[in-house]
PDB file of C-alpha atoms in Angstrom:
ATOM      1  CA  MET B   1      11.885  37.370 -56.768  1.00  0.00           C
ATOM      2  CA  ILE B   2      12.950  37.180 -53.140  1.00  0.00           C
ATOM      3  CA  LYS B   3      14.865  40.302 -52.157  1.00  0.00           C
ATOM      4  CA  PRO B   4      18.375  39.849 -50.760  1.00  0.00           C
ATOM      5  CA  ILE B   5      18.575  40.396 -47.024  1.00  0.00           C
ATOM      6  CA  GLU B   6      19.781  43.899 -46.128  1.00  0.00           C
ATOM      7  CA  LEU B   7      18.969  44.023 -42.412  1.00  0.00           C
ATOM      8  CA  VAL B   8      18.905  41.489 -39.588  1.00  0.00           C
ATOM      9  CA  ILE B   9      16.455  42.425 -36.824  1.00  0.00           C
ATOM     10  CA  PHE B  10      17.066  40.689 -33.509  1.00  0.00           C
ATOM     11  CA  ASP B  11      14.601  40.204 -30.720  1.00  0.00           C
ATOM     12  CA  CYS B  12      16.351  40.646 -27.365  1.00  0.00           C
ATOM     13  CA  ASP B  13      15.087  38.304 -24.640  1.00  0.00           C
ATOM     14  CA  GLY B  14      15.762  34.688 -25.528  1.00  0.00           C
ATOM     15  CA  VAL B  15      17.623  35.581 -28.731  1.00  0.00           C
ATOM     16  CA  LEU B  16      20.484  37.803 -27.595  1.00  0.00           C
ATOM     17  CA  VAL B  17      20.353  37.199 -23.854  1.00  0.00           C
ATOM     18  CA  ASP B  18      19.265  34.028 -22.100  1.00  0.00           C
ATOM     19  CA  SER B  19      16.609  35.826 -20.078  1.00  0.00           C
ATOM     20  CA  GLU B  20      13.370  34.074 -21.006  1.00  0.00           C
ATOM     21  CA  VAL B  21      14.182  31.198 -18.660  1.00  0.00           C
ATOM     22  CA  ILE B  22      14.535  33.787 -15.905  1.00  0.00           C
ATOM     23  CA  ALA B  23      11.272  35.491 -16.895  1.00  0.00           C
ATOM     24  CA  VAL B  24       9.301  32.251 -16.870  1.00  0.00           C
ATOM     25  CA  ARG B  25      10.688  31.317 -13.463  1.00  0.00           C
ATOM     26  CA  VAL B  26       9.730  34.750 -12.098  1.00  0.00           C
ATOM     27  CA  LEU B  27       6.233  34.544 -13.606  1.00  0.00           C
ATOM     28  CA  VAL B  28       5.581  31.183 -11.974  1.00  0.00           C
ATOM     29  CA  ARG B  29       6.776  32.601  -8.647  1.00  0.00           C
ATOM     30  CA  LEU B  30       4.521  35.639  -8.987  1.00  0.00           C
ATOM     31  CA  GLY B  31       1.597  33.390  -9.780  1.00  0.00           C
ATOM     32  CA  GLU B  32       2.200  31.603  -6.485  1.00  0.00           C
ATOM     33  CA  GLU B  33       2.497  34.896  -4.596  1.00  0.00           C
ATOM     34  CA  TYR B  34      -0.682  36.424  -6.027  1.00  0.00           C
ATOM     35  CA  GLY B  35      -2.902  33.330  -6.099  1.00  0.00           C
ATOM     36  CA  TRP B  36      -2.754  32.502  -9.803  1.00  0.00           C
ATOM     37  CA  PRO B  37      -1.087  29.081 -10.120  1.00  0.00           C
ATOM     38  CA  LEU B  38       0.829  29.071 -13.415  1.00  0.00           C
ATOM     39  CA  THR B  39       2.735  26.246 -15.027  1.00  0.00           C
ATOM     40  CA  GLU B  40       5.828  27.120 -17.062  1.00  0.00           C
ATOM     41  CA  ALA B  41       3.933  26.223 -20.242  1.00  0.00           C
ATOM     42  CA  GLU B  42       1.095  28.587 -19.299  1.00  0.00           C
ATOM     43  CA  ALA B  43       3.546  31.403 -18.501  1.00  0.00           C
ATOM     44  CA  ILE B  44       5.178  30.967 -21.907  1.00  0.00           C
ATOM     45  CA  GLU B  45       1.843  30.934 -23.728  1.00  0.00           C
ATOM     46  CA  LEU B  46       0.402  33.962 -21.922  1.00  0.00           C
ATOM     47  CA  PHE B  47       3.396  36.248 -21.422  1.00  0.00           C
ATOM     48  CA  VAL B  48       6.552  35.426 -23.388  1.00  0.00           C
ATOM     49  CA  GLY B  49       7.244  37.708 -26.337  1.00  0.00           C
ATOM     50  CA  ARG B  50       4.634  40.289 -25.405  1.00  0.00           C
ATOM     51  CA  SER B  51       5.020  43.874 -24.255  1.00  0.00           C
ATOM     52  CA  GLU B  52       4.942  44.977 -20.634  1.00  0.00           C
ATOM     53  CA  ALA B  53       1.620  46.749 -21.285  1.00  0.00           C
ATOM     54  CA  ALA B  54       0.081  43.618 -22.805  1.00  0.00           C
ATOM     55  CA  ASN B  55       1.263  41.476 -19.918  1.00  0.00           C
ATOM     56  CA  ARG B  56      -0.103  43.944 -17.377  1.00  0.00           C
ATOM     57  CA  ALA B  57      -3.469  43.787 -19.149  1.00  0.00           C
ATOM     58  CA  THR B  58      -3.405  39.983 -18.990  1.00  0.00           C
ATOM     59  CA  VAL B  59      -2.820  40.082 -15.238  1.00  0.00           C
ATOM     60  CA  ALA B  60      -5.453  42.782 -14.756  1.00  0.00           C
ATOM     61  CA  GLU B  61      -8.049  40.673 -16.549  1.00  0.00           C
ATOM     62  CA  ARG B  62      -7.411  37.803 -14.146  1.00  0.00           C
ATOM     63  CA  LEU B  63      -6.528  39.555 -10.869  1.00  0.00           C
ATOM     64  CA  GLY B  64      -7.635  43.189 -11.227  1.00  0.00           C
ATOM     65  CA  ALA B  65      -5.899  46.426 -12.165  1.00  0.00           C
ATOM     66  CA  GLU B  66      -4.393  47.148  -8.730  1.00  0.00           C
ATOM     67  CA  THR B  67      -2.816  43.699  -8.486  1.00  0.00           C
ATOM     68  CA  ALA B  68      -1.536  44.032 -12.043  1.00  0.00           C
ATOM     69  CA  VAL B  69       0.425  47.147 -11.066  1.00  0.00           C
ATOM     70  CA  LEU B  70       1.926  45.360  -8.060  1.00  0.00           C
ATOM     71  CA  TRP B  71       2.704  42.296 -10.198  1.00  0.00           C
ATOM     72  CA  SER B  72       4.524  44.416 -12.804  1.00  0.00           C
ATOM     73  CA  LYS B  73       6.601  46.201 -10.168  1.00  0.00           C
ATOM     74  CA  ARG B  74       7.492  42.925  -8.486  1.00  0.00           C
ATOM     75  CA  PHE B  75       8.390  41.342 -11.824  1.00  0.00           C
ATOM     76  CA  VAL B  76      10.844  44.131 -12.609  1.00  0.00           C
ATOM     77  CA  GLU B  77      12.474  43.746  -9.181  1.00  0.00           C
ATOM     78  CA  LEU B  78      12.784  39.962  -9.285  1.00  0.00           C
ATOM     79  CA  HIS B  79      13.881  39.894 -12.921  1.00  0.00           C
ATOM     80  CA  ALA B  80      16.588  42.496 -12.272  1.00  0.00           C
ATOM     81  CA  GLU B  81      17.882  40.525  -9.291  1.00  0.00           C
ATOM     82  CA  ALA B  82      18.085  37.346 -11.348  1.00  0.00           C
ATOM     83  CA  VAL B  83      19.804  39.155 -14.235  1.00  0.00           C
ATOM     84  CA  ASP B  84      22.443  40.527 -11.870  1.00  0.00           C
ATOM     85  CA  ALA B  85      22.924  37.061 -10.392  1.00  0.00           C
ATOM     86  CA  GLY B  86      24.143  35.600 -13.658  1.00  0.00           C
ATOM     87  CA  LEU B  87      22.579  36.497 -17.001  1.00  0.00           C
ATOM     88  CA  THR B  88      24.561  35.288 -20.024  1.00  0.00           C
ATOM     89  CA  PRO B  89      24.276  35.741 -23.777  1.00  0.00           C
ATOM     90  CA  VAL B  90      22.408  32.984 -25.595  1.00  0.00           C
ATOM     91  CA  ALA B  91      24.814  30.112 -26.296  1.00  0.00           C
ATOM     92  CA  GLY B  92      26.666  30.697 -29.566  1.00  0.00           C
ATOM     93  CA  LEU B  93      25.346  34.242 -29.957  1.00  0.00           C
ATOM     94  CA  PRO B  94      28.640  36.169 -29.604  1.00  0.00           C
ATOM     95  CA  GLU B  95      30.255  33.967 -32.257  1.00  0.00           C
ATOM     96  CA  ALA B  96      27.244  34.401 -34.539  1.00  0.00           C
ATOM     97  CA  LEU B  97      27.335  38.194 -34.216  1.00  0.00           C
ATOM     98  CA  ALA B  98      31.034  38.219 -35.044  1.00  0.00           C
ATOM     99  CA  ALA B  99      30.335  36.351 -38.281  1.00  0.00           C
ATOM    100  CA  ILE B 100      27.371  38.458 -39.470  1.00  0.00           C
ATOM    101  CA  THR B 101      28.446  41.253 -41.828  1.00  0.00           C
ATOM    102  CA  LEU B 102      25.032  42.719 -42.650  1.00  0.00           C
ATOM    103  CA  PRO B 103      23.558  45.675 -40.732  1.00  0.00           C
ATOM    104  CA  THR B 104      21.759  44.642 -37.538  1.00  0.00           C
ATOM    105  CA  CYS B 105      19.407  46.135 -34.986  1.00  0.00           C
ATOM    106  CA  VAL B 106      17.297  45.098 -31.995  1.00  0.00           C
ATOM    107  CA  ALA B 107      13.488  45.285 -31.795  1.00  0.00           C
ATOM    108  CA  SER B 108      12.154  44.054 -28.466  1.00  0.00           C
ATOM    109  CA  SER B 109       8.943  43.939 -26.476  1.00  0.00           C
ATOM    110  CA  GLY B 110      11.041  45.031 -23.501  1.00  0.00           C
ATOM    111  CA  THR B 111      11.548  48.619 -22.402  1.00  0.00           C
ATOM    112  CA  HIS B 112      14.744  50.528 -23.143  1.00  0.00           C
ATOM    113  CA  GLU B 113      15.546  50.473 -19.431  1.00  0.00           C
ATOM    114  CA  LYS B 114      15.274  46.701 -19.334  1.00  0.00           C
ATOM    115  CA  MET B 115      17.444  46.315 -22.444  1.00  0.00           C
ATOM    116  CA  ARG B 116      20.097  48.656 -21.083  1.00  0.00           C
ATOM    117  CA  HIS B 117      20.268  46.353 -18.085  1.00  0.00           C
ATOM    118  CA  THR B 118      20.237  42.979 -19.850  1.00  0.00           C
ATOM    119  CA  LEU B 119      22.344  43.931 -22.862  1.00  0.00           C
ATOM    120  CA  GLY B 120      24.677  45.937 -20.648  1.00  0.00           C
ATOM    121  CA  ARG B 121      25.066  43.064 -18.217  1.00  0.00           C
ATOM    122  CA  THR B 122      26.118  40.731 -21.032  1.00  0.00           C
ATOM    123  CA  GLY B 123      28.381  43.200 -22.828  1.00  0.00           C
ATOM    124  CA  LEU B 124      26.121  43.421 -25.888  1.00  0.00           C
ATOM    125  CA  HIS B 125      24.696  46.925 -25.540  1.00  0.00           C
ATOM    126  CA  ASP B 126      27.602  48.684 -27.233  1.00  0.00           C
ATOM    127  CA  HIS B 127      27.327  46.349 -30.228  1.00  0.00           C
ATOM    128  CA  PHE B 128      23.796  47.625 -30.946  1.00  0.00           C
ATOM    129  CA  ALA B 129      23.992  51.154 -29.516  1.00  0.00           C
ATOM    130  CA  GLY B 130      21.845  53.579 -31.513  1.00  0.00           C
ATOM    131  CA  ARG B 131      19.992  50.712 -33.206  1.00  0.00           C
ATOM    132  CA  ILE B 132      17.756  49.492 -30.381  1.00  0.00           C
ATOM    133  CA  PHE B 133      13.975  49.763 -30.693  1.00  0.00           C
ATOM    134  CA  SER B 134      11.315  49.070 -28.055  1.00  0.00           C
ATOM    135  CA  ALA B 135       7.613  48.275 -28.191  1.00  0.00           C
ATOM    136  CA  THR B 136       7.138  51.385 -26.040  1.00  0.00           C
ATOM    137  CA  GLU B 137       7.777  53.409 -29.240  1.00  0.00           C
ATOM    138  CA  VAL B 138       4.790  52.049 -31.165  1.00  0.00           C
ATOM    139  CA  ALA B 139       1.038  51.795 -30.721  1.00  0.00           C
ATOM    140  CA  ARG B 140       0.824  47.996 -30.746  1.00  0.00           C
ATOM    141  CA  GLY B 141       3.288  45.399 -29.578  1.00  0.00           C
ATOM    142  CA  LYS B 142       3.897  41.949 -31.039  1.00  0.00           C
ATOM    143  CA  PRO B 143       2.167  40.048 -32.631  1.00  0.00           C
ATOM    144  CA  ALA B 144       1.226  43.280 -34.458  1.00  0.00           C
ATOM    145  CA  PRO B 145       3.842  44.299 -37.051  1.00  0.00           C
ATOM    146  CA  ASP B 146       4.286  47.864 -35.767  1.00  0.00           C
ATOM    147  CA  LEU B 147       7.621  47.419 -33.989  1.00  0.00           C
ATOM    148  CA  PHE B 148       9.378  45.619 -36.831  1.00  0.00           C
ATOM    149  CA  LEU B 149       8.057  48.103 -39.387  1.00  0.00           C
ATOM    150  CA  HIS B 150       9.269  50.941 -37.149  1.00  0.00           C
ATOM    151  CA  ALA B 151      12.732  49.353 -36.935  1.00  0.00           C
ATOM    152  CA  ALA B 152      12.952  48.849 -40.708  1.00  0.00           C
ATOM    153  CA  ARG B 153      11.791  52.401 -41.397  1.00  0.00           C
ATOM    154  CA  SER B 154      14.291  53.821 -38.896  1.00  0.00           C
ATOM    155  CA  MET B 155      17.079  51.803 -40.509  1.00  0.00           C
ATOM    156  CA  GLY B 156      15.987  52.820 -44.020  1.00  0.00           C
ATOM    157  CA  VAL B 157      15.359  49.284 -45.252  1.00  0.00           C
ATOM    158  CA  ASP B 158      12.385  47.810 -47.145  1.00  0.00           C
ATOM    159  CA  PRO B 159      10.544  45.306 -44.905  1.00  0.00           C
ATOM    160  CA  ALA B 160      10.828  42.720 -47.691  1.00  0.00           C
ATOM    161  CA  ALA B 161      14.614  42.932 -47.354  1.00  0.00           C
ATOM    162  CA  CYS B 162      14.580  42.245 -43.605  1.00  0.00           C
ATOM    163  CA  VAL B 163      14.924  39.003 -41.697  1.00  0.00           C
ATOM    164  CA  VAL B 164      13.831  38.778 -38.069  1.00  0.00           C
ATOM    165  CA  VAL B 165      15.442  36.486 -35.497  1.00  0.00           C
ATOM    166  CA  GLU B 166      12.794  35.570 -32.922  1.00  0.00           C
ATOM    167  CA  ASP B 167      12.184  32.988 -30.215  1.00  0.00           C
ATOM    168  CA  SER B 168       8.484  33.522 -29.446  1.00  0.00           C
ATOM    169  CA  ARG B 169       5.239  32.865 -31.260  1.00  0.00           C
ATOM    170  CA  PRO B 170       4.076  36.517 -31.037  1.00  0.00           C
ATOM    171  CA  GLY B 171       7.460  37.489 -32.455  1.00  0.00           C
ATOM    172  CA  VAL B 172       7.370  35.283 -35.551  1.00  0.00           C
ATOM    173  CA  GLU B 173       3.742  36.269 -36.122  1.00  0.00           C
ATOM    174  CA  ALA B 174       4.755  39.943 -35.993  1.00  0.00           C
ATOM    175  CA  ALA B 175       7.549  39.336 -38.505  1.00  0.00           C
ATOM    176  CA  ARG B 176       5.164  37.634 -40.934  1.00  0.00           C
ATOM    177  CA  ALA B 177       2.590  40.411 -40.483  1.00  0.00           C
ATOM    178  CA  ALA B 178       5.316  42.931 -41.348  1.00  0.00           C
ATOM    179  CA  GLY B 179       6.092  41.107 -44.596  1.00  0.00           C
ATOM    180  CA  MET B 180       9.484  39.995 -43.317  1.00  0.00           C
ATOM    181  CA  ARG B 181      11.185  36.628 -43.285  1.00  0.00           C
ATOM    182  CA  ALA B 182      11.641  34.994 -39.903  1.00  0.00           C
ATOM    183  CA  LEU B 183      14.247  32.769 -38.332  1.00  0.00           C
ATOM    184  CA  GLY B 184      12.647  31.082 -35.328  1.00  0.00           C
ATOM    185  CA  TYR B 185      15.126  30.120 -32.621  1.00  0.00           C
ATOM    186  CA  ALA B 186      13.855  26.999 -30.891  1.00  0.00           C
ATOM    187  CA  GLY B 187      16.780  26.594 -28.527  1.00  0.00           C
ATOM    188  CA  GLY B 188      14.969  28.474 -25.774  1.00  0.00           C
ATOM    189  CA  VAL B 189      11.625  28.150 -24.011  1.00  0.00           C
ATOM    190  CA  THR B 190       9.281  28.017 -27.024  1.00  0.00           C
ATOM    191  CA  ALA B 191       8.828  24.696 -28.826  1.00  0.00           C
ATOM    192  CA  ALA B 192       9.773  24.498 -32.500  1.00  0.00           C
ATOM    193  CA  GLU B 193       6.239  23.712 -33.635  1.00  0.00           C
ATOM    194  CA  ARG B 194       5.031  26.972 -32.046  1.00  0.00           C
ATOM    195  CA  LEU B 195       7.449  28.924 -34.231  1.00  0.00           C
ATOM    196  CA  ALA B 196       6.922  27.137 -37.548  1.00  0.00           C
ATOM    197  CA  GLY B 197       4.903  28.796 -40.296  1.00  0.00           C
ATOM    198  CA  PRO B 198       5.051  30.622 -43.635  1.00  0.00           C
ATOM    199  CA  ASP B 199       8.300  32.408 -44.558  1.00  0.00           C
ATOM    200  CA  THR B 200       9.931  30.976 -41.449  1.00  0.00           C
ATOM    201  CA  VAL B 201      12.924  28.724 -40.909  1.00  0.00           C
ATOM    202  CA  VAL B 202      13.188  27.183 -37.437  1.00  0.00           C
ATOM    203  CA  PHE B 203      16.631  26.401 -36.002  1.00  0.00           C
ATOM    204  CA  ASP B 204      17.939  25.366 -32.600  1.00  0.00           C
ATOM    205  CA  ASP B 205      21.633  26.286 -32.608  1.00  0.00           C
ATOM    206  CA  MET B 206      22.650  29.955 -32.707  1.00  0.00           C
ATOM    207  CA  ARG B 207      25.923  28.957 -34.350  1.00  0.00           C
ATOM    208  CA  LYS B 208      23.887  28.132 -37.480  1.00  0.00           C
ATOM    209  CA  LEU B 209      22.512  31.674 -37.731  1.00  0.00           C
ATOM    210  CA  PRO B 210      25.232  33.245 -39.950  1.00  0.00           C
ATOM    211  CA  GLY B 211      24.857  30.436 -42.493  1.00  0.00           C
ATOM    212  CA  LEU B 212      21.081  30.796 -42.556  1.00  0.00           C
ATOM    213  CA  ILE B 213      21.386  34.535 -43.134  1.00  0.00           C
ATOM    214  CA  ALA B 214      24.086  34.095 -45.774  1.00  0.00           C
ATOM    215  CA  ALA B 215      21.804  31.701 -47.645  1.00  0.00           C
ATOM    216  CA  GLY B 216      19.676  34.784 -48.163  1.00  0.00           C
ATOM    217  CA  ALA B 217      16.333  33.178 -48.837  1.00  0.00           C
ATOM    218  CA  VAL B 218      13.776  31.797 -46.449  1.00  0.00           C
ATOM    219  CA  HIS B 219      11.284  29.555 -48.189  1.00  0.00           C
ATOM    220  CA  PRO B 220       7.680  29.157 -47.065  1.00  0.00           C
ATOM    221  CA  GLY B 221       7.218  26.280 -44.686  1.00  0.00           C
TER     222      GLY B 221
END
């Protein structure tokens, strides 16, 4: 028997706030600045959905540890500037949140500081206050299951009764590894085929989210 959904776990970047487009643009720019030409597709594959520590390690492997520190600092600066210049919620997200009656929380690869900025900028922070979890709180970031298991445990819900809303391949892989169902949002920077897999339903319109959750069962695909 498939357990009824008791908790909806949201990723942040690309699911709640339309920030992944900003991140990819910044990554490509940094690649130009530091001599690592990156296409948007390569930036998505290497960096999107992963923790700050994992991304720093990726840069260090290619450009060295000192450059990785500079890259990370520069990313934070450029990303913050772009967020302040006009970050918005993901299209249809506010309406979807208003229609979801189940308990919700956020579990993101981003730091708490970053989420305070992005969620605060878009007016979403208060909606999730006290129920926001970061990869900085666990040993391993996505695609490991640690963060989602930590969120479920903190919320007092069995992982099998959770559904995760994600927009990245590491994110849906982490949800599956945690024994949770996944809803893969393909309306952002990651292609639908990169999100598809077992116990996962892929969708491209956030307005469909409440109906998918209300259906209560995600079938293997």
